[in-house]
mmCIF file of N, CA, C and O in Angstrom:
data_model
loop_
_atom_site.group_PDB
_atom_site.id
_atom_site.type_symbol
_atom_site.label_atom_id
_atom_site.label_comp_id
_atom_site.label_asym_id
_atom_site.label_seq_id
_atom_site.Cartn_x
_atom_site.Cartn_y
_atom_site.Cartn_z
ATOM 1 N N UNK V 1 -13.774 4.987 -12.339
ATOM 2 C CA UNK V 1 -12.134 5.559 -11.786
ATOM 3 C C UNK V 1 -11.619 4.066 -11.627
ATOM 4 O O UNK V 1 -11.814 2.675 -11.196
ATOM 5 N N UNK V 2 -10.279 4.039 -11.988
ATOM 6 C CA UNK V 2 -9.725 2.591 -11.712
ATOM 7 C C UNK V 2 -8.764 2.320 -10.514
ATOM 8 O O UNK V 2 -8.877 2.997 -9.185
ATOM 9 N N UNK V 3 -8.764 0.855 -10.080
ATOM 10 C CA UNK V 3 -8.500 0.281 -8.235
ATOM 11 C C UNK V 3 -7.048 1.376 -8.461
ATOM 12 O O UNK V 3 -6.981 1.607 -7.176
ATOM 13 N N UNK V 4 -6.023 1.988 -8.883
ATOM 14 C CA UNK V 4 -5.024 2.097 -8.540
ATOM 15 C C UNK V 4 -5.413 3.889 -8.175
ATOM 16 O O UNK V 4 -4.777 3.830 -6.991
ATOM 17 N N UNK V 5 -5.897 4.193 -8.600
ATOM 18 C CA UNK V 5 -6.759 5.650 -8.266
ATOM 19 C C UNK V 5 -7.555 5.715 -7.008
ATOM 20 O O UNK V 5 -7.490 6.669 -5.906
ATOM 21 N N UNK V 6 -8.016 4.625 -6.977
ATOM 22 C CA UNK V 6 -9.323 4.631 -5.824
ATOM 23 C C UNK V 6 -8.382 4.249 -4.696
ATOM 24 O O UNK V 6 -8.868 4.996 -3.683
ATOM 25 N N UNK V 7 -7.621 3.392 -4.674
ATOM 26 C CA UNK V 7 -6.557 3.284 -3.820
ATOM 27 C C UNK V 7 -6.207 4.075 -3.299
ATOM 28 O O UNK V 7 -5.938 4.873 -2.014
ATOM 29 N N UNK V 8 -5.332 4.855 -4.367
ATOM 30 C CA UNK V 8 -4.604 5.902 -3.642
ATOM 31 C C UNK V 8 -5.568 7.501 -2.931
ATOM 32 O O UNK V 8 -5.612 7.963 -2.222
ATOM 33 N N UNK V 9 -6.532 8.323 -3.508
ATOM 34 C CA UNK V 9 -7.561 8.464 -3.202
ATOM 35 C C UNK V 9 -8.047 8.321 -1.708
ATOM 36 O O UNK V 9 -8.019 9.197 -0.648
ATOM 37 N N UNK V 10 -8.265 7.346 -1.512
ATOM 38 C CA UNK V 10 -8.613 6.899 -0.266
ATOM 39 C C UNK V 10 -6.996 7.100 0.830
ATOM 40 O O UNK V 10 -8.200 7.333 2.075
ATOM 41 N N UNK V 11 -6.362 6.302 0.397
ATOM 42 C CA UNK V 11 -5.578 6.356 1.548
ATOM 43 C C UNK V 11 -4.946 7.689 1.740
ATOM 44 O O UNK V 11 -4.570 8.527 2.828
ATOM 45 N N UNK V 12 -5.164 8.865 0.557
ATOM 46 C CA UNK V 12 -4.830 10.562 0.996
ATOM 47 C C UNK V 12 -5.946 11.162 1.815
ATOM 48 O O UNK V 12 -5.412 12.102 2.152
ATOM 49 N N UNK V 13 -7.042 10.564 1.861
ATOM 50 C CA UNK V 13 -8.248 10.977 2.548
ATOM 51 C C UNK V 13 -7.500 10.619 4.339
ATOM 52 O O UNK V 13 -8.539 11.310 4.682
ATOM 53 N N UNK V 14 -7.016 9.869 4.046
ATOM 54 C CA UNK V 14 -7.337 9.429 5.607
ATOM 55 C C UNK V 14 -6.045 9.707 6.192
ATOM 56 O O UNK V 14 -5.926 9.433 7.601
ATOM 57 N N UNK V 15 -4.979 9.865 5.383
ATOM 58 C CA UNK V 15 -3.662 9.975 6.669
ATOM 59 C C UNK V 15 -2.615 10.948 5.138
ATOM 60 O O UNK V 15 -2.979 10.903 4.132
ATOM 61 N N UNK V 16 -1.871 11.629 5.714
ATOM 62 C CA UNK V 16 -1.063 12.509 5.114
ATOM 63 C C UNK V 16 0.244 11.459 4.589
ATOM 64 O O UNK V 16 1.001 10.721 5.801
ATOM 65 N N UNK V 17 0.393 11.628 3.230
ATOM 66 C CA UNK V 17 1.215 10.792 2.059
ATOM 67 C C UNK V 17 2.506 11.398 2.194
ATOM 68 O O UNK V 17 2.441 12.157 1.467
ATOM 69 N N UNK V 18 3.986 10.810 2.213
ATOM 70 C CA UNK V 18 4.771 11.533 1.896
ATOM 71 C C UNK V 18 5.800 10.435 0.487
ATOM 72 O O UNK V 18 6.288 11.242 -0.085
ATOM 73 N N UNK V 19 5.322 9.577 0.287
ATOM 74 C CA UNK V 19 5.453 9.112 -0.724
ATOM 75 C C UNK V 19 4.305 8.123 -0.909
ATOM 76 O O UNK V 19 4.158 6.730 0.101
ATOM 77 N N UNK V 20 3.988 7.655 -2.052
ATOM 78 C CA UNK V 20 3.054 6.163 -2.192
ATOM 79 C C UNK V 20 3.262 5.769 -4.248
ATOM 80 O O UNK V 20 3.584 6.470 -4.654
ATOM 81 N N UNK V 21 3.793 4.514 -3.575
ATOM 82 C CA UNK V 21 3.781 3.677 -5.063
ATOM 83 C C UNK V 21 3.310 2.787 -5.231
ATOM 84 O O UNK V 21 3.137 1.792 -3.697
ATOM 85 N N UNK V 22 2.030 2.455 -6.162
ATOM 86 C CA UNK V 22 1.237 1.254 -5.883
ATOM 87 C C UNK V 22 1.857 0.128 -7.265
ATOM 88 O O UNK V 22 1.311 0.989 -8.555
ATOM 89 N N UNK V 23 2.118 -1.181 -6.854
ATOM 90 C CA UNK V 23 2.326 -1.901 -8.280
ATOM 91 C C UNK V 23 0.859 -3.070 -8.457
ATOM 92 O O UNK V 23 0.877 -3.238 -7.559
ATOM 93 N N UNK V 24 0.498 -2.991 -9.385
ATOM 94 C CA UNK V 24 -0.613 -3.775 -9.963
ATOM 95 C C UNK V 24 -0.117 -4.735 -10.513
ATOM 96 O O UNK V 24 -0.151 -5.176 -11.577
ATOM 97 N N UNK V 25 -0.267 -6.478 -10.178
ATOM 98 C CA UNK V 25 0.231 -7.419 -10.257
ATOM 99 C C UNK V 25 -0.384 -8.406 -10.713
ATOM 100 O O UNK V 25 -0.616 -9.552 -10.827
ATOM 101 N N UNK V 26 -1.967 -8.032 -11.084
ATOM 102 C CA UNK V 26 -2.873 -8.391 -11.426
ATOM 103 C C UNK V 26 -2.990 -9.251 -12.509
ATOM 104 O O UNK V 26 -3.490 -10.830 -12.672
ATOM 105 N N UNK V 27 -2.265 -8.911 -13.841
ATOM 106 C CA UNK V 27 -1.989 -9.441 -14.794
ATOM 107 C C UNK V 27 -1.618 -10.619 -14.689
ATOM 108 O O UNK V 27 -1.990 -11.541 -15.563
ATOM 109 N N UNK V 28 -0.555 -11.117 -14.103
ATOM 110 C CA UNK V 28 0.269 -11.885 -13.796
ATOM 111 C C UNK V 28 -0.475 -13.040 -13.480
ATOM 112 O O UNK V 28 -0.443 -14.521 -13.585
ATOM 113 N N UNK V 29 -2.044 -13.071 -12.708
ATOM 114 C CA UNK V 29 -2.686 -13.628 -12.277
ATOM 115 C C UNK V 29 -3.846 -14.610 -12.528
ATOM 116 O O UNK V 29 -4.546 -15.385 -12.435
ATOM 117 N N UNK V 30 -3.980 -13.431 -13.958
ATOM 118 C CA UNK V 30 -5.614 -13.303 -14.599
ATOM 119 C C UNK V 30 -5.905 -15.307 -15.301
ATOM 120 O O UNK V 30 -7.073 -15.563 -15.606
ATOM 121 N N UNK V 31 -4.614 -15.209 -15.863
ATOM 122 C CA UNK V 31 -4.672 -16.856 -16.463
ATOM 123 C C UNK V 31 -5.088 -17.977 -15.537
ATOM 124 O O UNK V 31 -4.468 -19.021 -15.495
ATOM 125 N N UNK V 32 -4.637 -17.696 -14.169
ATOM 126 C CA UNK V 32 -4.686 -19.018 -13.610
ATOM 127 C C UNK V 32 -6.052 -19.430 -13.257
ATOM 128 O O UNK V 32 -7.188 -18.913 -13.106
ATOM 129 N N UNK V 33 -6.145 -20.905 -12.523
ATOM 130 C CA UNK V 33 -7.454 -21.444 -12.780
ATOM 131 C C UNK V 33 -8.548 -20.614 -11.855
ATOM 132 O O UNK V 33 -9.771 -20.897 -11.493
ATOM 133 N N UNK V 34 -7.552 -20.913 -10.103
ATOM 134 C CA UNK V 34 -8.502 -20.234 -9.436
ATOM 135 C C UNK V 34 -8.266 -18.477 -9.329
ATOM 136 O O UNK V 34 -8.990 -17.870 -8.372
ATOM 137 N N UNK V 35 -8.509 -18.078 -9.822
ATOM 138 C CA UNK V 35 -8.811 -16.497 -10.837
ATOM 139 C C UNK V 35 -10.073 -16.375 -10.350
ATOM 140 O O UNK V 35 -10.612 -16.505 -11.316
ATOM 141 N N UNK V 36 -10.241 -15.698 -9.365
ATOM 142 C CA UNK V 36 -11.623 -15.008 -9.125
ATOM 143 C C UNK V 36 -12.063 -13.896 -9.243
ATOM 144 O O UNK V 36 -13.465 -13.615 -9.028
ATOM 145 N N UNK V 37 -11.182 -12.815 -9.842
ATOM 146 C CA UNK V 37 -11.431 -11.454 -9.759
ATOM 147 C C UNK V 37 -10.934 -10.807 -8.611
ATOM 148 O O UNK V 37 -10.255 -11.409 -7.805
ATOM 149 N N UNK V 38 -10.579 -9.282 -9.144
ATOM 150 C CA UNK V 38 -10.035 -8.967 -7.737
ATOM 151 C C UNK V 38 -8.600 -8.742 -8.466
ATOM 152 O O UNK V 38 -7.974 -9.266 -8.950
ATOM 153 N N UNK V 39 -8.028 -7.396 -7.921
ATOM 154 C CA UNK V 39 -6.892 -6.869 -7.662
ATOM 155 C C UNK V 39 -5.624 -7.543 -7.037
ATOM 156 O O UNK V 39 -5.979 -8.021 -6.070
ATOM 157 N N UNK V 40 -4.707 -7.812 -7.631
ATOM 158 C CA UNK V 40 -3.602 -8.417 -6.502
ATOM 159 C C UNK V 40 -2.591 -6.839 -6.234
ATOM 160 O O UNK V 40 -1.761 -6.079 -7.801
ATOM 161 N N UNK V 41 -2.067 -6.212 -5.668
ATOM 162 C CA UNK V 41 -1.358 -4.898 -5.783
ATOM 163 C C UNK V 41 -0.402 -4.972 -4.756
ATOM 164 O O UNK V 41 -0.613 -5.751 -3.374
ATOM 165 N N UNK V 42 0.830 -4.421 -4.559
ATOM 166 C CA UNK V 42 1.623 -4.221 -3.986
ATOM 167 C C UNK V 42 1.635 -2.741 -3.746
ATOM 168 O O UNK V 42 2.048 -1.949 -4.753
ATOM 169 N N UNK V 43 2.092 -2.025 -2.092
ATOM 170 C CA UNK V 43 1.582 -0.921 -1.897
ATOM 171 C C UNK V 43 2.678 -0.702 -1.505
ATOM 172 O O UNK V 43 3.020 -1.426 0.289
ATOM 173 N N UNK V 44 3.893 0.085 -1.310
ATOM 174 C CA UNK V 44 4.984 1.420 -0.700
ATOM 175 C C UNK V 44 3.993 2.211 -0.046
ATOM 176 O O UNK V 44 4.201 3.233 -0.934
ATOM 177 N N UNK V 45 4.375 2.310 1.429
ATOM 178 C CA UNK V 45 3.424 4.063 1.732
ATOM 179 C C UNK V 45 4.733 4.555 2.748
ATOM 180 O O UNK V 45 4.597 3.874 3.777
ATOM 181 N N UNK V 46 5.033 5.917 2.937
ATOM 182 C CA UNK V 46 5.650 6.492 3.868
ATOM 183 C C UNK V 46 4.407 7.330 4.495
ATOM 184 O O UNK V 46 4.208 8.232 3.563
ATOM 185 N N UNK V 47 4.447 7.232 5.588
ATOM 186 C CA UNK V 47 3.519 8.562 6.233
ATOM 187 C C UNK V 47 3.862 8.774 7.476
ATOM 188 O O UNK V 47 4.872 7.989 8.540
ATOM 189 N N UNK V 48 3.494 10.386 7.952
ATOM 190 C CA UNK V 48 3.964 10.484 9.463
ATOM 191 C C UNK V 48 3.437 9.643 10.624
ATOM 192 O O UNK V 48 3.056 9.706 11.223
ATOM 193 N N UNK V 49 1.760 9.509 9.442
ATOM 194 C CA UNK V 49 0.793 8.445 10.684
ATOM 195 C C UNK V 49 1.617 7.645 11.339
ATOM 196 O O UNK V 49 0.705 6.815 12.560
ATOM 197 N N UNK V 50 2.392 6.755 10.898
ATOM 198 C CA UNK V 50 3.036 5.423 11.348
ATOM 199 C C UNK V 50 4.000 5.723 12.526
ATOM 200 O O UNK V 50 5.188 4.882 12.598
ATOM 201 N N UNK V 51 4.238 7.093 12.778
ATOM 202 C CA UNK V 51 5.090 7.018 13.324
ATOM 203 C C UNK V 51 4.810 6.606 14.445
ATOM 204 O O UNK V 51 3.983 6.943 15.304
ATOM 205 N N UNK V 52 5.818 5.792 15.856
ATOM 206 C CA UNK V 52 5.567 5.300 16.751
ATOM 207 C C UNK V 52 4.432 4.306 16.618
ATOM 208 O O UNK V 52 4.162 3.800 17.931
ATOM 209 N N UNK V 53 4.047 3.767 16.147
ATOM 210 C CA UNK V 53 3.029 2.569 15.427
ATOM 211 C C UNK V 53 4.066 1.497 14.829
ATOM 212 O O UNK V 53 4.740 1.418 13.984
ATOM 213 N N UNK V 54 3.009 0.382 15.876
ATOM 214 C CA UNK V 54 4.060 -1.000 15.609
ATOM 215 C C UNK V 54 3.531 -1.433 14.047
ATOM 216 O O UNK V 54 2.532 -0.767 13.399
ATOM 217 N N UNK V 55 4.179 -2.315 12.819
ATOM 218 C CA UNK V 55 3.817 -3.075 12.259
ATOM 219 C C UNK V 55 2.462 -3.397 12.048
ATOM 220 O O UNK V 55 2.021 -2.947 10.668
ATOM 221 N N UNK V 56 2.217 -4.130 12.474
ATOM 222 C CA UNK V 56 0.466 -4.371 12.481
ATOM 223 C C UNK V 56 -0.239 -2.835 12.505
ATOM 224 O O UNK V 56 -1.243 -3.411 11.960
ATOM 225 N N UNK V 57 -0.083 -2.420 13.980
ATOM 226 C CA UNK V 57 -0.782 -1.129 13.612
ATOM 227 C C UNK V 57 -1.340 -0.693 12.803
ATOM 228 O O UNK V 57 -2.032 -0.120 11.813
ATOM 229 N N UNK V 58 0.407 -0.255 11.901
ATOM 230 C CA UNK V 58 0.319 0.883 10.294
ATOM 231 C C UNK V 58 -0.516 -0.315 9.266
ATOM 232 O O UNK V 58 -1.416 0.588 8.611
ATOM 233 N N UNK V 59 -0.938 -1.344 8.942
ATOM 234 C CA UNK V 59 -1.281 -2.584 8.378
ATOM 235 C C UNK V 59 -2.868 -2.142 8.511
ATOM 236 O O UNK V 59 -3.557 -2.140 7.693
ATOM 237 N N UNK V 60 -3.115 -2.160 9.820
ATOM 238 C CA UNK V 60 -4.338 -1.873 10.418
ATOM 239 C C UNK V 60 -5.117 -0.541 9.654
ATOM 240 O O UNK V 60 -5.998 -0.625 9.360
ATOM 241 N N UNK V 61 -4.185 0.457 9.730
ATOM 242 C CA UNK V 61 -4.481 1.811 9.349
ATOM 243 C C UNK V 61 -4.942 1.717 8.373
ATOM 244 O O UNK V 61 -5.854 2.604 7.679
ATOM 245 N N UNK V 62 -3.956 1.171 6.777
ATOM 246 C CA UNK V 62 -3.959 0.758 5.499
ATOM 247 C C UNK V 62 -5.349 0.205 5.098
ATOM 248 O O UNK V 62 -6.317 0.471 4.323
ATOM 249 N N UNK V 63 -5.298 -1.094 5.742
ATOM 250 C CA UNK V 63 -6.785 -1.785 6.254
ATOM 251 C C UNK V 63 -7.986 -1.204 5.756
ATOM 252 O O UNK V 63 -9.428 -1.304 5.299
ATOM 253 N N UNK V 64 -8.063 -0.423 7.136
ATOM 254 C CA UNK V 64 -9.239 0.581 7.488
ATOM 255 C C UNK V 64 -9.318 1.707 6.433
ATOM 256 O O UNK V 64 -10.515 2.008 6.163
ATOM 257 N N UNK V 65 -8.381 2.249 5.827
ATOM 258 C CA UNK V 65 -8.500 3.737 4.422
ATOM 259 C C UNK V 65 -9.198 2.285 3.053
ATOM 260 O O UNK V 65 -10.037 3.230 2.798
ATOM 261 N N UNK V 66 -9.039 0.810 3.405
ATOM 262 C CA UNK V 66 -9.065 0.437 1.905
ATOM 263 C C UNK V 66 -10.876 -0.094 2.398
ATOM 264 O O UNK V 66 -10.685 -1.098 1.696
ATOM 265 N N UNK V 67 -10.974 -0.218 3.251
ATOM 266 C CA UNK V 67 -12.477 -0.467 3.718
ATOM 267 C C UNK V 67 -13.560 -1.317 2.845
ATOM 268 O O UNK V 67 -13.716 -0.048 2.169
ATOM 269 N N UNK V 68 -13.718 -1.996 2.737
ATOM 270 C CA UNK V 68 -14.420 -2.358 1.298
ATOM 271 C C UNK V 68 -14.709 -2.498 -0.041
ATOM 272 O O UNK V 68 -14.918 -3.594 -1.075
ATOM 273 N N UNK V 69 -12.852 -2.191 -0.053
ATOM 274 C CA UNK V 69 -12.744 -2.835 -1.335
ATOM 275 C C UNK V 69 -11.744 -4.425 -1.171
ATOM 276 O O UNK V 69 -11.583 -5.193 -1.955
ATOM 277 N N UNK V 70 -11.306 -4.629 0.009
ATOM 278 C CA UNK V 70 -10.869 -6.041 0.263
ATOM 279 C C UNK V 70 -11.271 -7.135 0.193
ATOM 280 O O UNK V 70 -12.584 -6.993 0.569
ATOM 281 N N UNK V 71 -10.744 -8.029 -0.389
ATOM 282 C CA UNK V 71 -11.943 -9.376 -0.458
ATOM 283 C C UNK V 71 -13.060 -8.797 -1.690
ATOM 284 O O UNK V 71 -13.885 -9.434 -2.419
ATOM 285 N N UNK V 72 -13.072 -8.091 -1.977
ATOM 286 C CA UNK V 72 -13.812 -7.519 -3.233
ATOM 287 C C UNK V 72 -13.134 -6.934 -4.465
ATOM 288 O O UNK V 72 -12.960 -7.661 -5.229
ATOM 289 N N UNK V 73 -12.597 -5.778 -4.900
ATOM 290 C CA UNK V 73 -11.875 -4.932 -5.281
ATOM 291 C C UNK V 73 -10.314 -5.975 -5.692
ATOM 292 O O UNK V 73 -9.587 -5.616 -6.393
ATOM 293 N N UNK V 74 -10.245 -5.666 -4.575
ATOM 294 C CA UNK V 74 -8.862 -5.962 -4.063
ATOM 295 C C UNK V 74 -8.697 -7.156 -3.648
ATOM 296 O O UNK V 74 -9.677 -7.986 -2.825
ATOM 297 N N UNK V 75 -8.154 -8.364 -4.228
ATOM 298 C CA UNK V 75 -7.947 -9.859 -3.661
ATOM 299 C C UNK V 75 -6.730 -10.124 -3.064
ATOM 300 O O UNK V 75 -6.796 -10.541 -2.385
ATOM 301 N N UNK V 76 -5.066 -9.366 -3.350
ATOM 302 C CA UNK V 76 -4.471 -9.767 -2.627
ATOM 303 C C UNK V 76 -3.630 -8.176 -2.509
ATOM 304 O O UNK V 76 -3.661 -7.542 -3.560
ATOM 305 N N UNK V 77 -2.590 -8.313 -1.027
ATOM 306 C CA UNK V 77 -2.608 -6.887 -1.254
ATOM 307 C C UNK V 77 -1.132 -6.582 -0.141
ATOM 308 O O UNK V 77 -1.606 -7.409 0.924
ATOM 309 N N UNK V 78 0.490 -6.938 -0.578
ATOM 310 C CA UNK V 78 1.262 -6.845 -0.364
ATOM 311 C C UNK V 78 1.592 -5.359 0.238
ATOM 312 O O UNK V 78 1.443 -4.394 -0.229
ATOM 313 N N UNK V 79 2.173 -5.229 1.701
ATOM 314 C CA UNK V 79 2.511 -3.640 2.006
ATOM 315 C C UNK V 79 3.364 -3.326 2.527
ATOM 316 O O UNK V 79 4.167 -4.615 3.227
ATOM 317 N N UNK V 80 4.291 -2.265 2.334
ATOM 318 C CA UNK V 80 5.507 -2.251 2.714
ATOM 319 C C UNK V 80 5.316 -0.298 3.490
ATOM 320 O O UNK V 80 4.741 0.257 3.030
ATOM 321 N N UNK V 81 4.905 -0.363 4.472
ATOM 322 C CA UNK V 81 4.673 1.193 5.686
ATOM 323 C C UNK V 81 5.875 1.382 6.103
ATOM 324 O O UNK V 81 6.705 0.597 6.559
ATOM 325 N N UNK V 82 6.384 2.461 6.135
ATOM 326 C CA UNK V 82 7.156 3.270 6.583
ATOM 327 C C UNK V 82 6.804 4.447 7.180
ATOM 328 O O UNK V 82 5.895 5.841 6.588
ATOM 329 N N UNK V 83 7.677 4.953 8.028
ATOM 330 C CA UNK V 83 6.961 6.046 9.078
ATOM 331 C C UNK V 83 8.172 7.469 8.236
ATOM 332 O O UNK V 83 9.337 6.695 7.265
ATOM 333 N N UNK V 84 7.650 8.387 8.077
ATOM 334 C CA UNK V 84 7.886 9.832 7.812
ATOM 335 C C UNK V 84 9.886 9.883 7.908
ATOM 336 O O UNK V 84 10.824 9.941 7.288
ATOM 337 N N UNK V 85 10.073 9.486 9.280
ATOM 338 C CA UNK V 85 11.603 9.759 10.167
ATOM 339 C C UNK V 85 12.425 8.490 9.754
ATOM 340 O O UNK V 85 13.543 8.631 9.246
ATOM 341 N N UNK V 86 11.836 7.275 9.223
ATOM 342 C CA UNK V 86 12.254 6.072 9.153
ATOM 343 C C UNK V 86 12.979 5.867 7.470
ATOM 344 O O UNK V 86 13.728 6.134 7.108
ATOM 345 N N UNK V 87 12.063 6.734 6.653
ATOM 346 C CA UNK V 87 12.253 6.913 5.001
ATOM 347 C C UNK V 87 13.357 8.266 5.099
ATOM 348 O O UNK V 87 14.689 7.544 4.190
ATOM 349 N N UNK V 88 13.621 9.249 5.759
ATOM 350 C CA UNK V 88 14.146 10.906 5.805
ATOM 351 C C UNK V 88 15.513 9.758 6.098
ATOM 352 O O UNK V 88 16.571 10.303 5.369
ATOM 353 N N UNK V 89 15.663 8.932 6.978
ATOM 354 C CA UNK V 89 17.184 8.959 7.518
ATOM 355 C C UNK V 89 17.911 7.556 6.967
ATOM 356 O O UNK V 89 18.847 8.123 6.428
ATOM 357 N N UNK V 90 16.782 6.836 6.037
ATOM 358 C CA UNK V 90 17.038 5.570 5.254
ATOM 359 C C UNK V 90 18.024 6.396 4.076
ATOM 360 O O UNK V 90 18.969 6.441 2.960
ATOM 361 N N UNK V 91 17.376 7.751 3.360
ATOM 362 C CA UNK V 91 17.422 8.485 2.633
ATOM 363 C C UNK V 91 19.219 8.899 2.279
ATOM 364 O O UNK V 91 19.586 9.098 1.374
ATOM 365 N N UNK V 92 18.979 9.897 3.790
ATOM 366 C CA UNK V 92 20.528 10.238 4.405
ATOM 367 C C UNK V 92 21.359 8.924 4.317
ATOM 368 O O UNK V 92 22.606 9.803 3.916
ATOM 369 N N UNK V 93 21.367 8.075 4.889
ATOM 370 C CA UNK V 93 22.482 7.472 4.635
ATOM 371 C C UNK V 93 22.905 6.656 3.124
ATOM 372 O O UNK V 93 24.087 6.116 3.448
ATOM 373 N N UNK V 94 21.732 6.423 2.845
ATOM 374 C CA UNK V 94 22.096 6.318 1.317
ATOM 375 C C UNK V 94 23.055 7.035 0.311
ATOM 376 O O UNK V 94 23.735 7.133 -0.626
ATOM 377 N N UNK V 95 22.662 8.492 0.611
ATOM 378 C CA UNK V 95 22.870 9.907 0.265
ATOM 379 C C UNK V 95 24.386 9.422 0.419
ATOM 380 O O UNK V 95 25.602 10.315 -0.022
ATOM 381 N N UNK V 96 25.139 8.826 1.572
ATOM 382 C CA UNK V 96 26.615 8.913 2.155
ATOM 383 C C UNK V 96 27.227 7.946 1.529
ATOM 384 O O UNK V 96 28.626 8.247 2.252
ATOM 385 N N UNK V 97 26.543 7.200 0.800
ATOM 386 C CA UNK V 97 27.218 5.685 0.024
ATOM 387 C C UNK V 97 27.984 6.317 -1.151
ATOM 388 O O UNK V 97 27.364 7.025 -1.576
#
């Protein structure tokens, strides 16, 4: 199972997801002298689990879902965590422009 699939699997087991985008930037880092393995990922996740939850606690939810992968299979992780209501509101605003 590849890392992107494993990340998606763990996140969907932990929370209801309305939108998920996973970008793998590992290839940009493999030739660095200090590269010691592990993936570099950027994740955008929209979930109702983030409703009324602070940014820090949203990130904690994601890190808990990926427990054991951080510092092993995942070396670097960028997160954009969005509550479903925020995402819907933003989509409505964009459609009015």
